[in-house]
GROMACS .gro file of C-alpha atoms in nm:
model
  206
    1UNK     CA    1   3.447  -1.328   1.844
    2UNK     CA    2   3.563  -1.025   2.038
    3UNK     CA    3   3.871  -1.046   2.254
    4UNK     CA    4   3.793  -1.063   2.628
    5UNK     CA    5   4.012  -0.754   2.660
    6UNK     CA    6   3.720  -0.558   2.515
    7UNK     CA    7   3.485  -0.674   2.788
    8UNK     CA    8   3.414  -0.477   3.103
    9UNK     CA    9   3.460  -0.656   3.432
   10UNK     CA   10   3.570  -1.018   3.457
   11UNK     CA   11   3.680  -1.160   3.123
   12UNK     CA   12   3.565  -1.499   3.002
   13UNK     CA   13   3.761  -1.722   2.762
   14UNK     CA   14   3.705  -1.622   2.401
   15UNK     CA   15   3.542  -1.900   2.198
   16UNK     CA   16   3.659  -1.970   1.845
   17UNK     CA   17   3.440  -1.971   1.537
   18UNK     CA   18   3.514  -2.343   1.493
   19UNK     CA   19   3.286  -2.449   1.780
   20UNK     CA   20   2.915  -2.380   1.840
   21UNK     CA   21   2.875  -2.055   2.031
   22UNK     CA   22   2.561  -1.932   2.204
   23UNK     CA   23   2.477  -1.565   2.168
   24UNK     CA   24   2.182  -1.345   2.253
   25UNK     CA   25   2.072  -1.022   2.086
   26UNK     CA   26   1.989  -0.737   2.325
   27UNK     CA   27   1.870  -0.379   2.283
   28UNK     CA   28   1.875  -0.092   2.529
   29UNK     CA   29   1.667   0.225   2.543
   30UNK     CA   30   1.778   0.579   2.615
   31UNK     CA   31   1.551   0.601   2.917
   32UNK     CA   32   1.685   0.285   3.079
   33UNK     CA   33   1.911   0.257   3.380
   34UNK     CA   34   2.216   0.162   3.173
   35UNK     CA   35   2.221   0.491   2.981
   36UNK     CA   36   2.134   0.695   3.288
   37UNK     CA   37   2.382   0.512   3.511
   38UNK     CA   38   2.763   0.535   3.524
   39UNK     CA   39   2.824   0.300   3.227
   40UNK     CA   40   2.629   0.513   2.983
   41UNK     CA   41   2.737   0.852   3.115
   42UNK     CA   42   3.113   0.803   3.103
   43UNK     CA   43   3.256   0.672   2.776
   44UNK     CA   44   3.094   0.629   2.437
   45UNK     CA   45   2.994   0.266   2.383
   46UNK     CA   46   3.003   0.175   2.752
   47UNK     CA   47   2.626   0.129   2.766
   48UNK     CA   48   2.617  -0.148   2.504
   49UNK     CA   49   2.931  -0.307   2.647
   50UNK     CA   50   2.776  -0.314   2.993
   51UNK     CA   51   2.456  -0.472   2.859
   52UNK     CA   52   2.649  -0.733   2.663
   53UNK     CA   53   2.859  -0.821   2.965
   54UNK     CA   54   2.549  -0.897   3.172
   55UNK     CA   55   2.429  -1.170   2.937
   56UNK     CA   56   2.655  -1.450   3.061
   57UNK     CA   57   2.568  -1.387   3.427
   58UNK     CA   58   2.196  -1.379   3.340
   59UNK     CA   59   2.213  -1.716   3.164
   60UNK     CA   60   2.407  -1.873   3.448
   61UNK     CA   61   2.159  -1.737   3.703
   62UNK     CA   62   1.863  -1.874   3.506
   63UNK     CA   63   2.037  -2.210   3.469
   64UNK     CA   64   2.090  -2.232   3.845
   65UNK     CA   65   1.724  -2.143   3.902
   66UNK     CA   66   1.617  -2.426   3.671
   67UNK     CA   67   1.854  -2.668   3.843
   68UNK     CA   68   1.689  -2.582   4.174
   69UNK     CA   69   1.344  -2.678   4.045
   70UNK     CA   70   1.225  -3.017   4.174
   71UNK     CA   71   1.056  -3.090   3.842
   72UNK     CA   72   1.379  -3.025   3.650
   73UNK     CA   73   1.578  -3.234   3.895
   74UNK     CA   74   1.333  -3.519   3.855
   75UNK     CA   75   1.359  -3.497   3.478
   76UNK     CA   76   1.740  -3.508   3.501
   77UNK     CA   77   1.761  -3.805   3.734
   78UNK     CA   78   1.811  -3.603   4.049
   79UNK     CA   79   2.100  -3.396   3.916
   80UNK     CA   80   2.122  -3.045   4.057
   81UNK     CA   81   2.367  -2.919   3.794
   82UNK     CA   82   2.234  -3.067   3.468
   83UNK     CA   83   2.119  -2.738   3.314
   84UNK     CA   84   2.425  -2.545   3.428
   85UNK     CA   85   2.649  -2.818   3.294
   86UNK     CA   86   2.477  -2.821   2.956
   87UNK     CA   87   2.507  -2.444   2.935
   88UNK     CA   88   2.875  -2.450   3.030
   89UNK     CA   89   2.947  -2.704   2.755
   90UNK     CA   90   2.886  -2.433   2.496
   91UNK     CA   91   3.135  -2.193   2.651
   92UNK     CA   92   3.052  -1.834   2.745
   93UNK     CA   93   2.721  -1.700   2.614
   94UNK     CA   94   2.803  -1.387   2.421
   95UNK     CA   95   2.586  -1.076   2.423
   96UNK     CA   96   2.530  -0.888   2.098
   97UNK     CA   97   2.391  -0.556   2.219
   98UNK     CA   98   2.260  -0.267   2.010
   99UNK     CA   99   2.190   0.073   2.156
  100UNK     CA  100   1.947   0.358   2.113
  101UNK     CA  101   2.184   0.549   1.885
  102UNK     CA  102   2.287   0.268   1.651
  103UNK     CA  103   2.598   0.173   1.848
  104UNK     CA  104   2.685  -0.192   1.907
  105UNK     CA  105   2.893  -0.399   2.146
  106UNK     CA  106   3.232  -0.551   2.064
  107UNK     CA  107   3.101  -0.892   1.961
  108UNK     CA  108   2.871  -0.732   1.703
  109UNK     CA  109   3.173  -0.568   1.540
  110UNK     CA  110   3.365  -0.896   1.556
  111UNK     CA  111   3.074  -1.084   1.400
  112UNK     CA  112   3.061  -0.825   1.123
  113UNK     CA  113   3.433  -0.866   1.052
  114UNK     CA  114   3.398  -1.245   1.047
  115UNK     CA  115   3.105  -1.225   0.805
  116UNK     CA  116   3.294  -0.984   0.580
  117UNK     CA  117   3.599  -1.210   0.583
  118UNK     CA  118   3.398  -1.517   0.483
  119UNK     CA  119   3.212  -1.328   0.210
  120UNK     CA  120   3.538  -1.193   0.068
  121UNK     CA  121   3.702  -1.536   0.074
  122UNK     CA  122   3.408  -1.692  -0.110
  123UNK     CA  123   3.410  -1.412  -0.368
  124UNK     CA  124   3.784  -1.460  -0.426
  125UNK     CA  125   3.748  -1.835  -0.470
  126UNK     CA  126   3.469  -1.788  -0.722
  127UNK     CA  127   3.653  -1.515  -0.908
  128UNK     CA  128   3.995  -1.672  -0.882
  129UNK     CA  129   4.149  -1.369  -0.713
  130UNK     CA  130   4.366  -1.349  -0.403
  131UNK     CA  131   4.626  -1.134  -0.229
  132UNK     CA  132   4.559  -0.763  -0.228
  133UNK     CA  133   4.216  -0.814  -0.386
  134UNK     CA  134   4.111  -1.024  -0.086
  135UNK     CA  135   4.202  -0.744   0.153
  136UNK     CA  136   4.011  -0.492  -0.059
  137UNK     CA  137   3.706  -0.717  -0.072
  138UNK     CA  138   3.713  -0.762   0.306
  139UNK     CA  139   3.713  -0.386   0.351
  140UNK     CA  140   3.432  -0.347   0.097
  141UNK     CA  141   3.209  -0.611   0.255
  142UNK     CA  142   3.281  -0.474   0.603
  143UNK     CA  143   3.182  -0.122   0.497
  144UNK     CA  144   2.863  -0.244   0.330
  145UNK     CA  145   2.763  -0.457   0.628
  146UNK     CA  146   2.841  -0.178   0.874
  147UNK     CA  147   2.619   0.059   0.678
  148UNK     CA  148   2.336  -0.193   0.641
  149UNK     CA  149   2.345  -0.308   1.003
  150UNK     CA  150   2.373   0.045   1.139
  151UNK     CA  151   2.072   0.161   0.939
  152UNK     CA  152   1.875  -0.146   1.045
  153UNK     CA  153   1.954  -0.099   1.416
  154UNK     CA  154   1.853   0.268   1.408
  155UNK     CA  155   1.543   0.220   1.191
  156UNK     CA  156   1.400  -0.069   1.392
  157UNK     CA  157   1.458   0.112   1.721
  158UNK     CA  158   1.266   0.410   1.579
  159UNK     CA  159   0.984   0.183   1.462
  160UNK     CA  160   0.967   0.021   1.801
  161UNK     CA  161   0.940   0.356   1.978
  162UNK     CA  162   0.674   0.487   1.739
  163UNK     CA  163   0.471   0.169   1.779
  164UNK     CA  164   0.457   0.232   2.153
  165UNK     CA  165   0.345   0.596   2.129
  166UNK     CA  166  -0.026   0.501   2.162
  167UNK     CA  167   0.053   0.340   2.497
  168UNK     CA  168   0.168   0.665   2.656
  169UNK     CA  169  -0.086   0.773   2.919
  170UNK     CA  170  -0.305   0.474   2.834
  171UNK     CA  171  -0.471   0.283   3.116
  172UNK     CA  172  -0.303  -0.034   3.237
  173UNK     CA  173  -0.590  -0.248   3.113
  174UNK     CA  174  -0.559  -0.101   2.764
  175UNK     CA  175  -0.184  -0.163   2.754
  176UNK     CA  176  -0.225  -0.523   2.868
  177UNK     CA  177  -0.505  -0.585   2.619
  178UNK     CA  178  -0.288  -0.458   2.334
  179UNK     CA  179   0.020  -0.646   2.448
  180UNK     CA  180  -0.153  -0.984   2.472
  181UNK     CA  181  -0.413  -0.950   2.198
  182UNK     CA  182  -0.419  -1.232   1.937
  183UNK     CA  183  -0.439  -0.963   1.670
  184UNK     CA  184  -0.229  -0.666   1.793
  185UNK     CA  185  -0.319  -0.452   1.492
  186UNK     CA  186  -0.692  -0.488   1.555
  187UNK     CA  187  -0.635  -0.407   1.921
  188UNK     CA  188  -0.471  -0.076   1.835
  189UNK     CA  189  -0.109  -0.185   1.883
  190UNK     CA  190  -0.003  -0.066   1.539
  191UNK     CA  191   0.043   0.311   1.512
  192UNK     CA  192  -0.180   0.314   1.205
  193UNK     CA  193  -0.472   0.187   1.412
  194UNK     CA  194  -0.689   0.408   1.632
  195UNK     CA  195  -0.455   0.569   1.890
  196UNK     CA  196  -0.533   0.553   2.257
  197UNK     CA  197  -0.292   0.817   2.384
  198UNK     CA  198  -0.373   1.176   2.482
  199UNK     CA  199  -0.484   1.426   2.210
  200UNK     CA  200  -0.140   1.583   2.182
  201UNK     CA  201   0.008   1.251   2.082
  202UNK     CA  202  -0.276   1.155   1.851
  203UNK     CA  203  -0.160   1.432   1.617
  204UNK     CA  204   0.145   1.220   1.541
  205UNK     CA  205  -0.081   0.973   1.362
  206UNK     CA  206  -0.251   1.227   1.138
   0.00000   0.00000   0.00000
């Protein structure tokens, strides 16, 4: 995965692809504190890097909280570090963060390159080609994946935002009912259902 040199803040050892690696997908919104704060206002890509860098600390904090639970300690024979130890055995948890504008953190780009490399190697073995053709195939697969992933990140973020339009200016009870309804579509969660926002926003559904 990505070199620790690409991380912001304290670097963690880079795991290899030969061992199981934990990772977590994250998204960030334009209105969030990361974009509005120093990370997002300074350099392009800093917002997703900052979000990805927070993942490891978040997992460690949650592991410590579980270790402090009497029920968890009882389950683990009185150990106060069982969960943290199990988490540490996997190495650093990597954050794969995608932003509002289709940008992605370093580990996403590294994962893309690894996937393109494997796909090209398999294609060369099947076709009996090697050498310069392998390099060309890697570039081809990388370009195709970058295009497909970039479109997916941007499209799904747009869908997510549109699906939440009916919740703007809605009462808290309405938002909670939609969020926890067994059938979100019937409860008006889907933008094609009856909107619950103000009249100006309802025109978006016409």
